[in-house]
Short mmCIF file of C-alpha atoms in Angstrom, two decimals:
data_model
loop_
_atom_site.label_atom_id
_atom_site.label_comp_id
_atom_site.label_asym_id
_atom_site.label_seq_id
_atom_site.Cartn_x
_atom_site.Cartn_y
_atom_site.Cartn_z
CA MET E 15 124.99 176.49 -45.69
CA ALA E 16 125.65 177.14 -49.20
CA LEU E 17 125.29 174.27 -51.77
CA ALA E 18 129.09 174.18 -52.18
CA SER E 19 132.24 172.68 -50.65
CA GLY E 20 132.70 174.18 -47.23
CA THR E 21 133.70 172.83 -43.69
CA ALA E 22 131.61 169.87 -42.59
CA ALA E 23 129.84 169.14 -39.73
CA ASP E 24 132.74 166.60 -38.60
CA GLY E 25 135.44 169.40 -39.03
CA THR E 26 137.15 167.48 -41.73
CA GLY E 27 136.21 170.38 -44.12
CA ARG E 28 134.44 167.95 -46.51
CA ASP E 29 130.90 168.68 -47.88
CA PHE E 30 129.20 167.42 -50.96
CA SER E 31 130.05 169.42 -54.23
CA ARG E 32 127.88 171.63 -55.90
CA LEU E 33 126.87 169.13 -58.68
CA GLN E 34 126.18 166.40 -56.08
CA TRP E 35 124.03 168.91 -53.94
CA CYS E 36 122.08 169.80 -57.36
CA ALA E 37 121.50 165.86 -57.93
CA LEU E 38 120.49 165.41 -54.52
CA LEU E 39 118.00 168.22 -54.60
CA PHE E 40 116.53 167.39 -58.20
CA VAL E 41 116.11 163.54 -57.22
CA VAL E 42 114.25 164.22 -53.97
CA CYS E 43 111.79 166.54 -55.67
CA CYS E 44 111.09 163.80 -58.16
CA GLY E 45 110.20 161.56 -55.19
CA PHE E 46 107.91 164.24 -53.72
CA SER E 47 106.19 164.90 -57.08
CA SER E 48 102.99 162.76 -56.21
CA GLN E 49 102.89 164.62 -52.85
CA MET E 50 103.26 168.16 -54.52
CA VAL E 51 100.11 167.72 -56.68
CA MET E 52 98.17 165.41 -54.30
CA PRO E 53 95.01 167.82 -54.67
CA LEU E 54 94.93 167.68 -58.39
CA TRP E 55 95.00 163.96 -58.56
CA VAL E 56 92.80 163.23 -55.71
CA GLY E 57 90.08 165.65 -57.30
CA ALA E 58 90.92 163.81 -60.79
CA VAL E 59 90.29 160.18 -59.04
CA ILE E 60 87.02 161.44 -57.50
CA GLN E 61 85.73 162.48 -60.91
CA ASP E 62 87.04 159.74 -63.19
CA LEU E 63 86.43 156.57 -60.70
CA HIS E 64 83.42 158.16 -59.17
CA LEU E 65 84.90 157.91 -55.67
CA SER E 66 83.95 159.71 -52.47
CA GLU E 67 86.00 162.07 -50.63
CA ALA E 68 86.71 159.65 -48.11
CA ALA E 69 87.75 156.82 -50.32
CA ALA E 70 90.24 159.21 -52.31
CA GLY E 71 91.51 160.39 -48.89
CA ARG E 72 92.21 156.55 -48.05
CA ILE E 73 94.06 156.09 -51.20
CA GLY E 74 96.34 159.07 -50.48
CA SER E 75 96.65 157.97 -46.88
CA MET E 76 97.84 154.40 -47.69
CA GLU E 77 100.55 155.86 -50.11
CA PHE E 78 101.69 158.00 -47.12
CA LEU E 79 101.63 155.08 -45.06
CA ALA E 80 103.95 153.11 -47.21
CA VAL E 81 106.32 155.87 -47.14
CA ALA E 82 106.32 156.28 -43.41
CA ILE E 83 106.91 152.32 -42.91
CA VAL E 84 109.85 152.12 -45.15
CA SER E 85 111.32 155.40 -43.99
CA VAL E 86 111.41 153.96 -40.35
CA LEU E 87 112.90 150.78 -41.42
CA VAL E 88 115.59 152.59 -43.45
CA ALA E 89 116.18 155.16 -40.79
CA LEU E 90 116.80 152.56 -37.91
CA ARG E 91 119.61 151.10 -40.11
CA ILE E 92 120.71 153.78 -42.26
CA GLN E 93 124.31 152.71 -42.49
CA SER E 94 123.12 149.28 -43.85
CA PHE E 95 121.39 151.10 -47.06
CA PRO E 96 124.27 152.30 -49.68
CA THR E 97 123.23 155.77 -50.89
CA ARG E 98 123.02 155.50 -54.40
CA PRO E 99 121.79 151.95 -55.16
CA THR E 100 118.92 152.64 -52.76
CA VAL E 101 117.89 155.66 -54.56
CA ILE E 102 118.04 153.87 -57.86
CA VAL E 103 115.66 151.07 -56.49
CA GLY E 104 113.34 154.00 -55.14
CA LEU E 105 113.12 155.61 -58.61
CA ILE E 106 112.42 152.26 -60.22
CA LEU E 107 109.45 151.76 -57.94
CA LEU E 108 108.24 155.39 -58.15
CA ILE E 109 108.20 154.87 -62.03
CA ALA E 110 106.49 151.46 -61.69
CA GLY E 111 103.68 152.53 -59.24
CA ASN E 112 103.09 155.85 -61.32
CA VAL E 113 102.54 153.77 -64.53
CA ALA E 114 100.27 151.25 -62.80
CA SER E 115 98.40 153.87 -61.29
CA ALA E 116 97.51 155.38 -64.71
CA PHE E 117 95.83 152.14 -65.60
CA ALA E 118 94.05 151.38 -62.30
CA HIS E 119 90.26 151.52 -62.53
CA SER E 120 89.41 150.59 -59.01
CA GLU E 121 90.01 151.84 -55.64
CA ILE E 122 91.76 148.61 -54.82
CA LEU E 123 94.10 148.57 -57.85
CA LEU E 124 94.85 152.27 -57.52
CA THR E 125 95.60 151.65 -53.84
CA ALA E 126 98.15 149.09 -54.27
CA ALA E 127 99.67 151.27 -57.28
CA ARG E 128 100.10 154.27 -54.96
CA MET E 129 101.48 152.07 -52.08
CA LEU E 130 104.12 150.85 -54.47
CA CYS E 131 105.07 154.64 -55.07
CA GLY E 132 105.31 154.81 -51.64
CA LEU E 133 107.78 152.40 -51.14
CA GLY E 134 110.02 154.23 -53.79
CA LYS E 135 109.53 157.47 -52.24
CA GLY E 136 110.40 156.33 -48.73
CA LEU E 137 113.79 154.84 -49.79
CA VAL E 138 114.56 158.25 -51.93
CA VAL E 139 113.67 160.68 -48.86
CA ALA E 140 115.02 158.72 -45.98
CA ILE E 141 118.66 158.54 -47.75
CA VAL E 142 118.57 162.21 -49.09
CA PHE E 143 117.27 163.42 -45.64
CA SER E 144 120.09 161.49 -43.99
CA LEU E 145 122.75 163.06 -46.21
CA ALA E 146 121.09 166.61 -45.61
CA ALA E 147 121.37 166.13 -41.81
CA GLY E 148 125.18 165.06 -42.18
CA SER E 149 126.18 168.40 -43.81
CA ALA E 150 127.81 171.40 -42.11
CA ARG E 151 124.60 173.51 -41.33
CA PRO E 152 121.46 170.97 -41.42
CA THR E 153 118.85 173.77 -40.71
CA ARG E 154 120.12 175.59 -43.60
CA ALA E 155 120.15 172.52 -45.86
CA PHE E 156 116.61 171.63 -45.19
CA ALA E 157 115.68 175.14 -45.90
CA VAL E 158 117.43 175.06 -49.23
CA LEU E 159 115.92 171.66 -49.85
CA ASN E 160 112.55 173.34 -49.27
CA VAL E 161 113.26 176.32 -51.51
CA VAL E 162 113.94 173.86 -54.47
CA TYR E 163 110.90 172.03 -53.80
CA ALA E 164 108.83 175.07 -53.97
CA LEU E 165 110.37 175.74 -57.20
CA PHE E 166 109.73 172.62 -58.54
CA SER E 167 106.19 172.60 -57.30
CA THR E 168 105.76 175.89 -58.94
CA PHE E 169 106.38 174.32 -62.65
CA PHE E 170 104.62 171.35 -61.95
CA TYR E 171 101.19 172.66 -60.77
CA LEU E 172 101.14 174.25 -64.06
CA VAL E 173 101.70 171.29 -66.11
CA VAL E 174 99.63 168.64 -64.23
CA PRO E 175 96.18 170.30 -64.94
CA TYR E 176 96.99 170.07 -68.70
CA ALA E 177 97.85 166.40 -68.30
CA ILE E 178 94.47 165.82 -66.45
CA SER E 179 92.79 167.79 -69.21
CA TRP E 180 94.44 165.18 -71.69
CA ASP E 181 93.70 162.06 -69.92
CA GLY E 182 92.24 162.59 -66.55
CA ALA E 183 93.99 161.16 -63.55
CA GLY E 184 96.04 158.72 -65.68
CA GLY E 185 97.63 161.87 -67.34
CA ALA E 186 98.45 163.01 -63.77
CA PHE E 187 100.05 159.78 -62.87
CA LEU E 188 101.93 159.57 -66.16
CA SER E 189 103.46 163.08 -65.84
CA MET E 190 104.87 161.97 -62.27
CA GLY E 191 106.34 158.94 -63.86
CA GLY E 192 108.14 160.91 -66.41
CA VAL E 193 109.19 163.14 -63.78
CA ALA E 194 110.81 160.31 -61.96
CA ILE E 195 112.42 159.04 -65.26
CA LEU E 196 114.27 162.49 -65.39
CA GLY E 197 115.36 162.16 -61.79
CA ALA E 198 117.01 159.03 -62.75
CA CYS E 199 119.12 160.77 -65.27
CA PHE E 200 120.68 162.62 -62.37
CA MET E 201 121.83 159.42 -60.59
CA PRO E 202 125.50 159.59 -62.00
CA PHE E 203 125.98 162.77 -60.06
CA PHE E 204 124.35 161.63 -56.84
CA PRO E 205 126.67 161.27 -53.64
CA ALA E 206 127.85 157.63 -53.44
CA ASP E 207 128.98 158.20 -50.05
CA ARG E 208 127.88 159.90 -46.84
CA LEU E 209 129.70 162.59 -44.79
CA SER E 210 131.60 161.42 -41.57
CA ALA E 211 129.42 163.34 -39.53
CA SER E 212 126.74 160.97 -40.94
CA GLU E 213 128.84 157.93 -39.89
CA ILE E 214 128.50 158.23 -36.05
CA SER E 215 127.23 154.68 -34.91
CA GLY E 216 127.84 154.66 -31.15
CA LEU E 217 124.68 156.64 -30.00
CA ARG E 218 122.03 154.14 -29.56
CA LEU E 219 118.44 155.28 -30.05
CA ARG E 220 117.41 155.31 -26.31
CA ASP E 221 120.30 157.32 -25.54
CA LEU E 222 118.85 160.17 -27.44
CA PRO E 223 117.57 163.48 -25.61
CA ALA E 224 113.66 163.46 -25.18
CA PHE E 225 113.43 166.53 -27.06
CA GLY E 226 114.14 164.93 -30.11
CA TYR E 227 111.46 162.41 -29.78
CA LEU E 228 109.24 165.32 -28.85
CA ALA E 229 110.20 167.26 -31.90
CA PHE E 230 109.72 163.98 -34.16
CA ALA E 231 105.77 163.95 -32.65
CA ALA E 232 105.65 167.54 -33.48
CA LEU E 233 106.43 166.81 -36.96
CA ILE E 234 103.94 164.34 -37.44
CA ILE E 235 101.34 166.69 -35.78
CA LEU E 236 102.12 169.61 -38.04
CA TRP E 237 101.69 167.61 -41.19
CA SER E 238 98.56 165.69 -40.24
CA GLY E 239 96.91 169.14 -39.74
CA HIS E 240 98.41 170.51 -43.03
CA ASN E 241 97.18 167.61 -45.21
CA MET E 242 93.87 167.40 -43.73
CA VAL E 243 93.35 170.61 -45.68
CA PHE E 244 95.88 170.22 -48.51
CA THR E 245 94.56 166.95 -49.61
CA PHE E 246 91.03 168.68 -50.44
CA ILE E 247 92.37 171.88 -51.47
CA GLU E 248 91.24 171.38 -55.06
CA ARG E 249 87.68 170.49 -53.61
CA ILE E 250 87.51 173.75 -51.62
CA GLY E 251 88.65 175.65 -54.87
CA VAL E 252 85.94 174.22 -56.69
CA ARG E 253 83.39 175.44 -54.04
CA ASP E 254 84.70 178.66 -54.08
CA GLY E 255 83.94 178.81 -57.93
CA LEU E 256 87.35 177.95 -59.78
CA ASP E 257 88.05 175.24 -62.38
CA VAL E 258 91.27 172.84 -62.00
CA LYS E 259 93.10 175.10 -64.33
CA ALA E 260 92.52 178.18 -62.02
CA ILE E 261 93.32 176.14 -58.77
CA GLY E 262 96.57 174.64 -60.69
CA GLN E 263 97.57 178.31 -61.16
CA VAL E 264 96.84 179.29 -57.74
CA LEU E 265 98.55 176.43 -56.29
CA SER E 266 101.42 177.23 -58.51
CA LEU E 267 101.80 180.76 -57.58
CA SER E 268 101.41 179.52 -53.97
CA ALA E 269 104.40 177.30 -54.43
CA PHE E 270 106.58 179.95 -55.70
CA LEU E 271 105.48 182.27 -53.01
CA THR E 272 106.55 179.69 -50.48
CA ILE E 273 110.09 180.18 -51.36
CA ALA E 274 109.98 183.09 -49.08
CA GLY E 275 109.32 180.64 -46.28
CA PRO E 276 112.52 178.35 -45.97
CA GLY E 277 114.24 181.36 -47.86
CA LEU E 278 113.39 183.38 -44.46
CA ALA E 279 114.14 180.33 -42.38
CA ARG E 280 117.76 180.11 -44.13
CA ALA E 281 118.23 183.84 -43.65
CA ILE E 282 117.31 183.89 -39.95
CA ASP E 283 118.58 180.55 -38.96
CA THR E 284 118.74 180.16 -35.10
CA ARG E 285 119.34 183.75 -34.36
CA LEU E 286 115.96 184.07 -32.66
CA GLY E 287 116.06 180.53 -31.27
CA TYR E 288 113.80 177.53 -32.22
CA GLY E 289 110.74 178.74 -30.43
CA VAL E 290 109.86 182.19 -31.59
CA PRO E 291 109.82 181.50 -35.51
CA MET E 292 107.77 178.24 -34.94
CA LEU E 293 105.33 179.53 -32.72
CA THR E 294 104.71 182.73 -34.69
CA ALA E 295 104.18 180.83 -38.01
CA VAL E 296 101.85 178.21 -36.66
CA ALA E 297 99.61 181.02 -35.07
CA LEU E 298 99.36 182.50 -38.64
CA LYS E 299 98.66 179.18 -40.00
CA ILE E 300 95.68 178.52 -37.60
CA ALA E 301 94.35 182.01 -38.93
CA THR E 302 94.67 180.87 -42.61
CA VAL E 303 92.81 177.56 -42.21
CA LEU E 304 90.00 179.33 -40.66
CA VAL E 305 89.81 181.62 -43.52
CA ILE E 306 89.97 178.83 -45.93
CA GLY E 307 87.19 177.06 -44.38
CA TYR E 308 84.88 179.99 -43.60
CA VAL E 309 85.15 182.37 -46.43
CA ALA E 310 84.05 180.70 -49.62
CA THR E 311 85.09 183.26 -52.29
CA ALA E 312 87.85 182.93 -55.16
CA THR E 313 89.47 185.89 -53.76
CA SER E 314 90.10 184.40 -50.16
CA PHE E 315 91.05 181.06 -51.77
CA THR E 316 93.71 182.97 -53.63
CA LEU E 317 94.99 184.74 -50.84
CA ALA E 318 94.79 182.05 -48.21
CA VAL E 319 96.24 179.17 -49.97
CA PRO E 320 99.77 180.52 -50.60
CA ALA E 321 100.00 181.56 -46.82
CA PHE E 322 98.72 178.34 -45.65
CA MET E 323 101.63 176.28 -48.04
CA LEU E 324 104.27 178.91 -47.13
CA LEU E 325 104.01 178.71 -43.25
CA SER E 326 104.64 174.90 -43.30
CA LEU E 327 107.65 175.09 -45.39
CA PHE E 328 108.76 177.81 -42.83
CA ILE E 329 108.36 175.86 -39.79
CA THR E 330 109.85 172.60 -41.02
CA PRO E 331 113.47 173.52 -41.32
CA TYR E 332 113.46 174.47 -37.65
CA VAL E 333 111.86 171.36 -36.75
CA MET E 334 114.51 169.41 -38.75
CA GLY E 335 117.34 171.37 -37.20
CA VAL E 336 116.02 170.50 -33.75
CA LEU E 337 116.09 166.66 -34.98
CA SER E 338 119.52 167.11 -36.34
CA LEU E 339 120.50 168.68 -32.77
CA ALA E 340 119.39 165.66 -30.94
CA ASP E 341 120.78 163.30 -33.25
CA PRO E 342 123.92 164.31 -35.27
CA ALA E 343 124.03 160.79 -36.92
CA GLY E 344 120.93 161.64 -39.03
CA ARG E 345 118.92 158.78 -38.12
CA LEU E 346 116.08 161.05 -36.48
CA ALA E 347 116.50 163.44 -39.76
CA ALA E 348 116.01 160.32 -42.04
CA ALA E 349 113.05 159.01 -40.07
CA SER E 350 111.65 162.71 -40.33
CA SER E 351 110.31 161.56 -43.84
CA ALA E 352 108.47 159.21 -41.92
CA ALA E 353 107.30 161.63 -39.38
CA MET E 354 105.75 163.90 -42.22
CA THR E 355 104.31 161.10 -44.55
CA ALA E 356 102.69 159.38 -41.41
CA GLY E 357 101.05 162.76 -40.35
CA SER E 358 100.22 163.15 -43.93
CA SER E 359 98.71 159.80 -44.08
CA LEU E 360 96.91 160.46 -41.01
CA GLY E 361 95.61 163.87 -42.24
CA ALA E 362 94.50 162.62 -45.45
CA TRP E 363 92.32 160.00 -43.70
CA LEU E 364 91.00 162.39 -41.27
CA GLY E 365 90.44 164.93 -43.63
CA GLY E 366 88.18 162.63 -45.80
CA VAL E 367 86.40 161.60 -42.79
CA ALA E 368 85.78 165.46 -41.72
CA ILE E 369 85.00 166.81 -45.24
CA THR E 370 82.29 163.96 -45.62
CA ALA E 371 80.80 164.94 -42.16
CA ALA E 372 81.05 168.43 -41.89
CA GLY E 373 82.39 169.90 -44.97
CA PRO E 374 85.34 172.44 -45.38
CA LEU E 375 84.63 173.78 -41.70
CA GLY E 376 85.49 170.26 -40.46
CA LEU E 377 88.75 170.46 -42.12
CA SER E 378 89.44 173.87 -40.61
CA TRP E 379 88.68 172.82 -37.14
CA GLY E 380 90.54 169.57 -37.33
CA ALA E 381 93.47 171.32 -38.73
CA THR E 382 93.49 173.80 -35.88
CA ALA E 383 93.05 171.24 -33.23
CA HIS E 384 96.61 169.76 -34.44
CA PHE E 385 98.23 173.20 -34.76
CA VAL E 386 97.25 173.89 -30.98
CA ILE E 387 98.88 170.45 -29.95
CA PHE E 388 101.99 171.32 -31.99
CA THR E 389 101.98 174.77 -30.16
CA LEU E 390 102.21 172.86 -26.64
CA ILE E 391 104.81 170.75 -27.66
CA VAL E 392 106.95 173.43 -29.14
CA LEU E 393 106.80 175.48 -25.76
CA GLY E 394 108.21 172.63 -24.05
CA VAL E 395 111.19 171.57 -26.77
CA ALA E 396 112.18 175.00 -27.91
CA PRO E 397 114.18 175.75 -24.53
CA LEU E 398 115.80 172.56 -24.39
CA ALA E 399 116.87 172.71 -28.16
CA ASN E 400 118.19 176.21 -27.56
CA ARG E 401 120.31 175.02 -24.79
CA ARG E 402 121.66 172.16 -26.50
CA GLY E 403 122.48 174.61 -29.72
CA ARG E 404 124.41 177.10 -27.57
CA ALA E 405 126.43 174.36 -26.02
CA GLN E 406 127.17 172.80 -29.38
CA ALA E 407 128.27 176.28 -30.63
CA ALA E 408 130.34 176.94 -27.61
CA ALA E 409 132.18 173.58 -28.14
CA ALA E 410 133.00 174.28 -31.65
#
């Protein structure tokens, strides 16, 4: 799906314009900014507030939990939330939460401020994901979204270490607030209406196919395993002998290279079905997390982290495509932000416990257990999704 006018999923020939797609993509990346650089601000918070890894993990976990709760509530009544006003409220909460975070000097105050950000992010991401799910080619739409996410991250990873050098964790949070303000400037171009494909209201949630709910669970598990490691990747980099600027450079390079993940997913689309791409990628992801945990050198960190980040962004568009097959109305896709952030919340909490108890090896083996469970779910879901996709293609 190109980001241009084309044949929409509802057959009306209506899709978002290029300008609307640009606004939509930029705004959602602003919403994801705190998630992009989470390892950097987690490390800064540990140093500035003298918190343990477990405490920092709890703070990140509560932010993600707020995102998950809001995303679920919005997704269940997606038609009741007008697109542009809802996103504007979300951006206001993001700005307020990041500014409050910069001046929070205790775990309790910082947790409250990060949860405020989570409320805003939940509103923004649920609306954007529902819009993408109603486009002509949802798998490609989410792949493009992840490409833009990677480009945005590439820049942000280079900027935030300097903000941290300037004012520690406060500098990181203020830079994220500035990004949210910039995102608000794009709101005049944000889509005011959903596509007709997103307006389906006759299908009840309990009538959705079981493979949609299984894919939803798989998304939670994938991102829980990912975030166990990602939340503390800065701590692992310090163990491997890198400073925060060097870690930021590795993460920036990693983000740029991850363009290949969703880009490859966009090129392959569903030619190989849903199972083969996801199973191959998750096997490689298991290998990378074991390298990250066991090989404590700057070289291994520099090589393994890009692969680790790339593979999740390759897998996600396929899971989103399965959700869109199961629910063309876009409710599961809108709730997918809840799945990913619920998983991220769980992963941040579990990661804090694991690294405190067993160090980086605890992170690696905890993540591996998640990815094995994900593999088992995909083995059951992929054949059903492939069959539904072929049936829809034949009926088109």
